[in-house]
Coordinates of C-alpha atoms in Angstrom, one line a residue:
M1 CA 110.2 103.3 7.6
G2 CA 112.2 103.8 10.8
T3 CA 115.3 103.0 8.9
V4 CA 116.8 105.5 6.5
A5 CA 117.1 105.6 2.7
A6 CA 120.7 107.1 2.7
T7 CA 123.9 105.9 4.1
S8 CA 124.7 107.3 7.5
Y9 CA 127.4 106.9 10.2
T10 CA 125.9 105.3 13.3
Y11 CA 127.3 103.5 16.3
D12 CA 126.1 100.0 17.3
D13 CA 126.5 98.7 20.8
R14 CA 127.8 95.4 19.4
D15 CA 131.5 95.5 18.6
S16 CA 131.1 92.7 16.0
V17 CA 129.0 95.0 13.8
N18 CA 130.6 97.6 11.5
D19 CA 130.0 101.2 12.4
H20 CA 129.2 101.9 8.8
I21 CA 125.7 100.5 8.4
V22 CA 123.4 100.9 5.3
F23 CA 119.7 100.5 5.7
L24 CA 117.6 100.3 2.6
C25 CA 113.9 101.4 2.7
D26 CA 111.3 101.2 -0.1
L27 CA 109.5 104.2 1.4
R28 CA 106.0 102.5 1.4
A29 CA 103.2 103.8 3.6
P30 CA 102.0 103.2 6.2
S31 CA 104.8 100.6 6.8
C32 CA 107.7 99.8 4.6
Q33 CA 108.2 96.2 3.3
R34 CA 111.5 95.8 5.2
C35 CA 109.8 96.5 8.5
V36 CA 106.8 94.3 7.7
Q37 CA 109.1 91.3 6.8
S38 CA 111.3 91.7 9.9
G39 CA 108.4 92.2 12.2
R40 CA 109.7 95.5 13.5
E41 CA 107.6 98.6 14.3
C42 CA 107.9 101.2 11.5
E43 CA 109.0 104.5 13.1
G44 CA 108.3 106.9 10.2
Y45 CA 110.5 108.6 7.7
E46 CA 111.9 111.3 10.0
R47 CA 115.6 111.0 10.8
Y48 CA 117.3 112.0 14.1
P49 CA 120.9 112.1 15.2
I50 CA 122.1 109.2 17.2
F51 CA 124.7 110.1 19.9
L52 CA 127.1 107.8 21.7
N53 CA 127.1 108.1 25.5
R54 CA 130.3 106.7 26.7
T55 CA 132.4 107.7 29.7
I56 CA 135.4 106.3 31.4
H57 CA 133.0 104.4 33.6
G58 CA 131.6 102.5 30.6
Q59 CA 128.9 103.0 28.0
Q60 CA 125.6 104.3 29.2
R61 CA 122.4 102.6 28.2
R62 CA 120.0 104.3 25.9
S63 CA 116.7 103.6 24.0
R64 CA 117.1 103.3 20.3
L65 CA 116.6 106.6 18.4
E66 CA 115.0 108.2 21.5
E67 CA 117.7 110.6 22.9
A68 CA 117.6 113.2 20.1
K69 CA 114.0 112.6 19.0
P70 CA 111.7 115.6 19.3
S71 CA 108.3 115.7 21.0
R72 CA 105.4 114.2 19.0
S73 CA 103.6 117.5 19.5
T74 CA 106.2 119.3 17.5
S75 CA 105.1 120.2 14.0
S76 CA 107.4 118.4 11.6
G77 CA 106.3 120.7 8.8
S78 CA 107.5 123.9 10.5
S79 CA 110.6 125.3 8.8
S80 CA 111.7 126.9 12.1
D81 CA 112.0 123.6 13.8
T82 CA 114.2 121.8 11.4
S83 CA 117.4 122.4 9.4
R84 CA 119.2 120.4 6.7
R85 CA 122.8 119.4 6.7
P86 CA 124.9 117.1 4.6
S87 CA 125.0 113.5 5.8
A88 CA 128.4 112.3 7.1
D89 CA 129.4 110.5 4.0
G90 CA 128.3 113.3 1.6
H91 CA 125.3 111.5 0.2
G92 CA 122.0 113.4 0.4
S93 CA 121.1 115.4 3.5
E94 CA 119.6 114.8 6.9
V95 CA 116.9 116.6 8.8
V96 CA 118.0 117.8 12.2
S97 CA 115.5 119.1 14.7
S98 CA 116.3 122.1 16.8
Q99 CA 114.7 120.4 19.8
S100 CA 117.0 117.4 19.4
T101 CA 119.5 119.1 21.8
E102 CA 117.1 119.3 24.7
K103 CA 118.4 117.6 27.9
F104 CA 121.1 115.8 26.0
H105 CA 124.1 114.5 28.0
R106 CA 127.4 113.1 26.7
G107 CA 129.7 111.3 29.1
G108 CA 127.6 112.1 32.1
S109 CA 129.3 115.5 32.4
A110 CA 128.3 119.0 31.3
L111 CA 125.1 119.7 29.2
L112 CA 125.6 120.6 25.7
P113 CA 124.3 124.1 24.8
M114 CA 120.5 124.3 24.3
E115 CA 120.9 126.0 20.9
M116 CA 123.1 124.1 18.5
N117 CA 123.4 124.6 14.7
S118 CA 123.7 121.7 12.3
S119 CA 127.5 122.0 12.2
S120 CA 127.7 121.7 16.0
L121 CA 125.5 118.6 15.9
F122 CA 127.7 117.1 13.2
D123 CA 130.9 117.7 15.3
A124 CA 129.2 116.4 18.4
Q125 CA 128.2 113.1 16.7
F126 CA 131.7 112.5 15.3
A127 CA 133.4 113.4 18.5
G128 CA 131.1 111.0 20.3
L129 CA 131.9 108.2 17.8
F130 CA 135.6 108.8 18.2
L131 CA 135.4 108.7 22.0
G132 CA 133.6 105.4 21.7
K133 CA 136.7 104.0 20.0
Y134 CA 139.3 105.8 22.1
L135 CA 138.0 105.5 25.7
P136 CA 138.2 102.1 27.5
S137 CA 134.8 100.4 27.8
S138 CA 135.7 98.6 31.0
T139 CA 134.7 100.2 34.3
D140 CA 137.9 99.5 36.1
F141 CA 139.6 102.7 34.9
A142 CA 137.6 105.1 37.0
N143 CA 140.5 105.8 39.4
S144 CA 142.6 107.5 36.7
A145 CA 142.0 110.9 35.1
S146 CA 144.4 110.3 32.2
P147 CA 141.8 110.3 29.4
M148 CA 139.6 112.9 31.1
W149 CA 141.1 115.9 29.4
L150 CA 139.9 114.7 26.0
Q151 CA 136.4 114.0 27.4
Q152 CA 136.3 117.4 28.9
A153 CA 137.6 119.1 25.7
V154 CA 134.7 117.5 23.8
D155 CA 132.2 118.7 26.3
V156 CA 133.3 122.4 26.2
R157 CA 130.2 124.5 25.7
D158 CA 131.9 127.1 23.4
P159 CA 135.1 125.5 22.0
G160 CA 136.0 128.2 19.6
E161 CA 137.3 127.6 16.0
T162 CA 140.7 126.3 17.0
L163 CA 139.5 123.5 19.3
K164 CA 136.5 122.7 17.1
L165 CA 138.7 122.2 14.0
S166 CA 141.3 120.2 16.1
L167 CA 138.6 117.8 17.4
R168 CA 137.1 117.5 14.0
A169 CA 140.4 116.6 12.4
L170 CA 141.2 114.0 15.0
S171 CA 137.8 112.4 15.0
M172 CA 137.3 112.3 11.2
T173 CA 140.8 111.0 10.5
R174 CA 140.5 108.2 13.1
L175 CA 137.0 107.2 12.1
G176 CA 138.0 107.3 8.4
R177 CA 140.9 105.0 9.1
I178 CA 138.8 102.6 11.1
N179 CA 136.0 102.5 8.5
S180 CA 138.4 102.5 5.5
D181 CA 136.8 105.6 4.3
S182 CA 139.3 107.6 2.3
N183 CA 137.0 110.6 1.8
M184 CA 136.5 111.0 5.5
T185 CA 140.3 110.6 6.2
T186 CA 141.0 113.2 3.6
Q187 CA 138.5 115.6 5.2
G188 CA 140.2 115.0 8.5
K189 CA 143.6 115.9 7.1
I190 CA 142.1 119.1 5.6
N191 CA 140.7 120.1 9.0
Y192 CA 144.1 119.3 10.5
V193 CA 145.8 121.9 8.3
L194 CA 143.1 124.4 9.1
A195 CA 143.4 123.7 12.8
L196 CA 147.2 124.3 12.7
R197 CA 146.5 127.7 11.1
E198 CA 143.9 128.6 13.7
L199 CA 146.2 127.5 16.5
Q200 CA 149.0 129.8 15.1
K201 CA 146.5 132.7 15.1
A202 CA 145.4 131.9 18.6
L203 CA 149.0 131.8 19.9
W204 CA 149.6 135.3 18.5
D205 CA 146.5 136.7 20.1
E206 CA 147.1 138.2 23.5
Q207 CA 143.8 136.9 24.9
S208 CA 143.3 133.6 23.1
M209 CA 146.8 132.4 23.9
W210 CA 146.0 131.9 27.6
K211 CA 142.6 130.2 27.2
D212 CA 142.2 126.6 28.2
E213 CA 140.5 125.9 24.8
T214 CA 143.8 126.9 23.1
L215 CA 145.8 124.6 25.3
A216 CA 143.3 121.7 24.6
A217 CA 143.5 122.3 20.9
G218 CA 147.3 122.0 20.9
R219 CA 147.0 118.7 22.9
V220 CA 144.4 117.3 20.4
L221 CA 146.8 118.0 17.5
V222 CA 149.6 116.2 19.4
Y223 CA 147.4 113.1 19.5
H224 CA 146.6 113.5 15.8
E225 CA 150.3 113.4 15.1
L226 CA 150.7 110.3 17.3
F227 CA 148.1 108.4 15.2
E228 CA 149.0 109.8 11.8
A229 CA 152.8 110.4 12.0
T230 CA 152.4 112.9 9.2
S231 CA 156.1 113.5 8.7
G232 CA 157.3 109.9 9.3
S233 CA 159.8 110.8 11.9
I234 CA 160.0 111.1 15.7
S235 CA 161.1 114.7 15.4
A236 CA 157.5 115.8 14.4
V237 CA 155.9 114.5 17.5
A238 CA 158.9 115.9 19.5
N239 CA 158.3 119.3 18.0
H240 CA 154.6 119.2 18.9
E241 CA 155.4 118.1 22.4
A242 CA 158.1 120.9 22.8
G243 CA 155.6 123.4 21.6
M244 CA 153.0 122.2 24.2
A245 CA 155.6 122.2 27.0
L246 CA 156.6 125.8 26.1
L247 CA 152.9 126.9 26.1
V248 CA 152.4 125.2 29.5
Q249 CA 155.6 126.9 30.8
L250 CA 154.6 130.4 29.5
R251 CA 151.2 130.1 31.2
G252 CA 152.9 129.7 34.5
P253 CA 152.4 127.1 37.3
E254 CA 149.4 128.9 38.9
K255 CA 147.0 128.6 35.9
Y256 CA 146.0 125.0 36.2
H257 CA 143.2 124.9 38.7
S258 CA 140.3 124.4 36.3
P259 CA 139.5 120.7 35.6
L260 CA 140.4 120.9 32.0
A261 CA 143.7 122.7 32.4
R262 CA 144.7 120.4 35.3
A263 CA 143.9 117.3 33.3
I264 CA 145.9 118.5 30.3
L265 CA 148.9 119.5 32.6
E266 CA 149.0 116.0 34.0
D267 CA 148.9 114.4 30.6
V268 CA 151.6 116.8 29.3
R269 CA 153.8 115.9 32.3
N270 CA 153.7 112.3 31.2
T271 CA 154.9 112.9 27.7
C272 CA 157.4 115.5 28.7
M273 CA 159.0 113.0 31.1
I274 CA 159.2 110.5 28.3
M275 CA 160.9 113.0 26.0
A276 CA 163.2 114.1 28.7
L277 CA 164.4 110.5 29.4
R278 CA 164.7 109.8 25.7
E279 CA 166.7 112.9 25.0
R280 CA 168.6 112.8 28.3
K281 CA 167.6 116.4 29.0
A282 CA 166.4 118.1 32.1
S283 CA 162.8 119.6 32.1
F284 CA 161.4 122.6 33.8
F285 CA 158.8 120.2 35.3
G286 CA 161.6 118.9 37.5
S287 CA 162.0 122.2 39.3
E288 CA 160.5 122.6 42.8
V289 CA 158.0 125.2 41.7
W290 CA 156.5 123.1 38.9
A291 CA 156.6 120.0 41.1
T292 CA 154.4 121.6 43.8
Q293 CA 152.6 124.9 42.9
P294 CA 150.1 123.6 40.3
W295 CA 148.6 121.3 42.9
G296 CA 148.6 123.7 45.8
R297 CA 147.4 121.8 48.8
E298 CA 145.9 119.0 46.9
A299 CA 147.7 115.6 47.0
K300 CA 149.4 114.4 43.8
S301 CA 148.2 111.2 42.2
V302 CA 150.4 108.1 42.2
P303 CA 151.4 108.5 38.5
Q304 CA 152.4 112.1 39.0
K305 CA 154.7 111.1 41.8
L306 CA 156.4 108.6 39.5
Y307 CA 156.9 111.3 36.9
D308 CA 158.8 113.3 39.5
K309 CA 161.3 110.5 39.7
G310 CA 161.6 110.3 35.9
F311 CA 162.3 114.1 35.7
A312 CA 165.0 113.7 38.4
L313 CA 166.6 110.9 36.4
A314 CA 166.5 112.9 33.2
A315 CA 168.3 115.8 34.9
L316 CA 171.0 113.5 36.2
L317 CA 171.5 111.9 32.8
E318 CA 172.0 115.4 31.3
E319 CA 174.5 116.3 34.0
M320 CA 176.5 113.1 33.4
D321 CA 176.6 113.7 29.7
T322 CA 177.7 117.3 30.0
S323 CA 179.9 117.1 33.0
P324 CA 183.3 119.0 32.7
R325 CA 186.6 117.3 32.8
P326 CA 187.8 116.3 36.3
T327 CA 190.0 118.9 38.0
D328 CA 192.5 118.9 40.7
D329 CA 189.7 119.7 43.2
V330 CA 187.5 116.9 41.9
T331 CA 189.2 113.6 41.1
P332 CA 187.8 111.1 38.6
A333 CA 187.0 108.7 41.4
E334 CA 185.1 111.4 43.4
Q335 CA 183.1 112.3 40.3
L336 CA 182.3 108.7 39.6
I337 CA 181.2 108.2 43.2
R338 CA 179.0 111.3 43.1
Y339 CA 177.0 110.2 40.1
L340 CA 176.8 106.6 41.2
S341 CA 175.5 107.8 44.6
R342 CA 172.8 109.9 43.0
C343 CA 171.7 107.0 40.8
L344 CA 171.3 104.8 43.9
E345 CA 169.3 107.5 45.7
I346 CA 166.8 107.7 42.8
D347 CA 166.7 103.9 42.8
N348 CA 165.8 103.9 46.5
E349 CA 163.2 106.5 45.9
L350 CA 161.7 104.4 43.2
E351 CA 161.6 101.4 45.5
A352 CA 159.8 103.5 48.2
W353 CA 157.3 104.8 45.6
Y354 CA 156.6 101.2 44.4
Q355 CA 155.8 100.0 47.9
E356 CA 153.4 102.9 48.3
F357 CA 151.8 102.1 45.0
L358 CA 151.4 98.4 46.0
E359 CA 149.7 99.4 49.3
D360 CA 147.1 101.5 47.4
S361 CA 146.5 98.9 44.7
P362 CA 144.4 95.8 44.6
S363 CA 146.3 92.6 45.4
P364 CA 147.7 90.9 43.4
L365 CA 148.7 93.8 41.1
Y366 CA 149.0 91.4 38.2
W367 CA 149.1 87.7 37.5
I368 CA 150.0 85.3 34.6
R369 CA 147.4 84.1 32.2
P370 CA 147.9 81.9 29.2
T371 CA 147.1 83.5 25.8
D372 CA 145.7 80.1 24.8
E373 CA 143.0 79.3 27.3
N374 CA 143.2 75.6 26.4
A375 CA 146.9 75.2 27.2
L376 CA 148.2 76.0 30.6
P377 CA 152.0 76.1 30.5
D378 CA 154.1 74.7 33.4
F379 CA 155.2 77.9 35.2
T380 CA 157.3 75.8 37.7
N381 CA 159.7 75.0 34.9
S382 CA 161.2 78.2 33.5
S383 CA 162.7 76.4 30.5
A384 CA 159.2 75.2 29.5
T385 CA 157.6 78.6 29.7
N386 CA 157.5 80.6 26.4
M387 CA 156.6 84.3 26.4
N388 CA 154.5 83.6 23.3
D389 CA 152.2 81.4 25.3
T390 CA 151.6 83.7 28.3
A391 CA 150.7 87.3 29.2
F392 CA 150.0 89.3 32.3
E393 CA 146.5 90.2 33.5
F394 CA 146.2 93.3 35.7
A395 CA 143.6 94.5 38.2
S396 CA 142.9 97.5 36.0
L397 CA 144.2 99.4 33.0
H398 CA 145.4 102.1 35.3
S399 CA 147.5 99.7 37.2
A400 CA 148.9 98.3 34.0
H401 CA 150.0 101.7 32.6
V402 CA 151.6 102.8 35.9
T403 CA 153.4 99.5 36.4
M404 CA 154.8 99.5 32.9
N405 CA 156.1 103.1 33.2
Y406 CA 157.8 102.1 36.5
W407 CA 159.5 99.2 34.8
A408 CA 160.6 101.4 31.9
I409 CA 162.2 104.0 34.2
R410 CA 163.9 101.2 36.1
I411 CA 165.4 99.9 32.8
I412 CA 166.8 103.4 32.0
L413 CA 168.2 103.8 35.5
S414 CA 169.8 100.3 35.4
S415 CA 171.4 101.1 32.1
A416 CA 172.9 104.4 33.5
V417 CA 174.4 102.6 36.6
A418 CA 175.8 99.8 34.4
G419 CA 177.3 102.4 32.1
I420 CA 179.2 103.9 35.0
C421 CA 180.3 100.7 36.5
N422 CA 181.3 99.0 33.3
N423 CA 183.5 101.9 32.1
V424 CA 185.6 102.6 35.1
P425 CA 189.2 103.2 34.0
R426 CA 191.6 100.5 35.0
G427 CA 193.8 101.2 38.0
I428 CA 191.9 104.3 39.1
F429 CA 191.3 103.0 42.5
D430 CA 194.9 102.0 43.0
A431 CA 195.7 105.7 43.1
Q432 CA 192.5 106.7 44.9
G433 CA 192.1 104.7 48.1
G434 CA 190.0 104.9 51.2
L435 CA 186.7 105.7 49.4
Q436 CA 184.5 103.2 51.3
D437 CA 182.8 106.0 53.4
D438 CA 181.9 107.9 50.3
F439 CA 180.0 104.9 48.9
T440 CA 178.0 104.3 52.1
K441 CA 176.4 107.8 51.5
A442 CA 174.5 106.2 48.7
G443 CA 172.2 104.7 51.3
D444 CA 172.7 101.1 50.2
E445 CA 173.4 99.2 53.5
R446 CA 173.5 95.8 51.7
Y447 CA 177.2 96.4 51.1
S448 CA 179.5 96.6 54.1
S449 CA 181.9 99.5 54.5
S450 CA 184.7 96.9 54.7
Y451 CA 184.3 96.6 50.9
S452 CA 187.0 98.3 48.9
S453 CA 185.8 100.8 46.3
K454 CA 186.7 98.4 43.5
K455 CA 184.7 95.6 45.1
F456 CA 181.7 98.0 45.6
I457 CA 181.8 98.9 41.9
E458 CA 181.9 95.3 41.0
A459 CA 178.9 94.6 43.2
M460 CA 176.9 97.4 41.6
A461 CA 177.8 96.1 38.2
L462 CA 176.5 92.7 39.2
K463 CA 173.3 94.0 40.6
Y464 CA 172.5 96.3 37.6
C465 CA 173.4 93.8 35.0
I466 CA 171.8 93.0 31.6
D467 CA 169.8 90.2 33.2
Q468 CA 167.9 92.7 35.3
R469 CA 167.0 94.8 32.3
I470 CA 166.0 91.8 30.3
E471 CA 163.7 90.6 33.1
L472 CA 162.0 94.1 33.3
A473 CA 161.8 94.2 29.5
C474 CA 160.1 90.8 29.3
S475 CA 157.6 91.9 32.0
I476 CA 156.6 94.8 29.8
V477 CA 156.2 92.6 26.7
L478 CA 153.9 90.3 28.7
S479 CA 151.9 93.3 29.8
V480 CA 151.2 94.9 26.4
P481 CA 148.6 92.4 25.2
Y482 CA 146.3 93.3 28.2
C483 CA 146.5 97.0 27.2
M484 CA 145.8 96.2 23.5
D485 CA 142.6 94.3 24.3
E486 CA 139.6 95.7 22.4
K487 CA 137.8 96.8 25.6
M488 CA 140.7 99.0 26.5
G489 CA 140.1 101.2 23.5
L490 CA 142.8 103.1 21.6
F491 CA 143.8 104.8 24.8
G492 CA 145.1 101.5 26.2
S493 CA 147.3 100.9 23.3
Q494 CA 148.6 104.4 23.0
K495 CA 150.0 104.4 26.5
T496 CA 152.2 101.4 25.8
L497 CA 154.5 103.3 23.4
F498 CA 157.0 104.5 26.0
P499 CA 157.5 101.3 27.9
L500 CA 157.5 99.2 24.7
G501 CA 160.1 101.5 23.2
T502 CA 162.3 101.2 26.2
T503 CA 161.9 97.4 26.0
L504 CA 162.9 97.2 22.4
S505 CA 166.1 99.1 23.0
V506 CA 167.1 96.4 25.5
L507 CA 165.9 93.3 23.6
E508 CA 167.4 94.4 20.3
T509 CA 170.9 93.9 21.8
L510 CA 170.1 90.2 22.2
P511 CA 168.1 89.1 19.1
G512 CA 165.8 86.2 19.8
E513 CA 162.2 85.2 20.4
D514 CA 161.7 88.0 22.9
S515 CA 162.9 90.6 20.5
A516 CA 160.8 89.1 17.7
R517 CA 157.7 89.3 19.9
C518 CA 158.4 92.9 20.8
R519 CA 158.6 93.7 17.1
K520 CA 155.4 91.9 16.4
L521 CA 153.6 94.0 19.1
Y522 CA 154.9 97.1 17.3
Q523 CA 153.5 95.8 14.1
Q524 CA 150.1 95.2 15.7
L525 CA 150.0 98.7 17.2
T526 CA 150.6 100.1 13.7
T527 CA 148.2 97.9 11.7
K528 CA 145.5 96.9 14.1
K529 CA 145.4 100.0 16.4
G530 CA 146.3 102.6 13.8
L531 CA 149.1 104.1 15.8
R532 CA 151.4 104.9 12.9
F533 CA 153.9 106.6 15.2
A534 CA 154.6 103.1 16.6
H535 CA 156.2 102.2 13.2
V536 CA 158.3 105.3 13.3
Q537 CA 159.4 104.7 16.9
A538 CA 160.4 101.1 16.2
K539 CA 162.4 102.3 13.1
D540 CA 164.2 105.1 14.9
M541 CA 164.7 103.5 18.3
H542 CA 168.0 104.1 20.1
P543 CA 169.3 102.1 23.1
P544 CA 169.0 103.7 26.6
S545 CA 171.9 105.2 28.5
S546 CA 174.3 102.2 28.5
E547 CA 177.3 103.7 26.7
G548 CA 178.9 105.3 29.7
T549 CA 179.3 109.0 30.3
S550 CA 181.4 111.7 28.7
Y551 CA 183.7 112.3 31.7
I552 CA 184.7 108.6 31.6
E553 CA 185.5 108.8 27.9
E554 CA 187.7 111.9 28.6
I555 CA 189.6 110.0 31.4
Q556 CA 190.3 107.1 29.2

């Protein structure tokens, strides 16, 4: 009798068991036949909500059906102690005790309110189920706060209608997709529309606009768009991200000291950097005020320092694309040198950042493992090593995400430098001589000042060649399977979209096995992980900045 007579959505600790479990009970007393035959203790006909306790440190242990179970001394017949609500699948109803919220924790963080109505309990259970699928189950991600904003948003005591509907939309849509439940997916979409309306109302309200809950609701809806790709185009996600960036900017850099607001800010900086590099546009995040003031005297995390380099590169790409025609005061050669020097400065800063990252990370940062444990390839023979047979293993998911972002930024920078070097007009240095000293300002001492300007350009073109970008792209491809492992949750897969997109833009120029494997990974992100935006991104992907710059085209 401890099992239930209606279908309910529960979560089982074993990943091999479906989340959608049906228990049938013949309702006999004092013990039902199912319990008698299985030898289990019959726990009665009462039903209690089951909550998922999972944090970024891993899933917490619990006793079956005990967390939300009321005290035995409670009178089960009292109407004041119980309420009825529809079951998650719409069949029948469930009895929920008002005492089931006592001393209940989720994620080891803030206590839920002592008084919760049936709707709140319903939302809490679904949010917990979603977090169980989204957050990594491994314990090695504790040194990163990337998914913490979502955990904190779920734990808000009084979320308000906007955040409540946003979380409900994301949770129900994802769980509906995972369990192939079209009714639940539809309900999630309905709540998504309602959440958008509530968000619009909140943004027009003078008080609600500045609340952390409104900021969190907007962020949740961005994630819904990433998973659902409702419009089937990149522009929809870009518009959501642009709206989030504008809201962050309007709030000002001094309003991000609460844990929730700070966590959201850091997550927004990541996606804004990605959009800035993709669109080759500068971002307000690259300004000195936004690079320092939100953190005050606190030290920036390693990923946030990397994003600063990305914003600097995006600003440079925009300047190169919109640079005016060379004048008598600024010759084409001088303009060329100026941009090349700044690219090399960013490259040197990236190298310095990577050395700092290596010093703070476990050693080795990553290593090669075969995807087929029974077949170890011969790594000493490069011609015998196939990317389909191997993958990278990392010390932690945090290390994997940061390293892949670093490689992706290096690919974009390499393409920019190659675009400059490969499109230098012929004969320009015959008329503009004695430029060796200008090149030494780039800070690259590996090239002697005795080199002519032409030879220096040729050396840079050789260094930032297509082989360098292919090597970085293949490293990203080898890293994605680690992030897509089941124990990494949906979060692990979601964070591969930027580096994998940058990789595809490189490998598509040289069709082959590497490009085919990259496409296969995109297909798995779409079909197995439910990231529908991955399909849209693969379809609309454009190469990185390798076509040269506008001022070169004008010269030619």
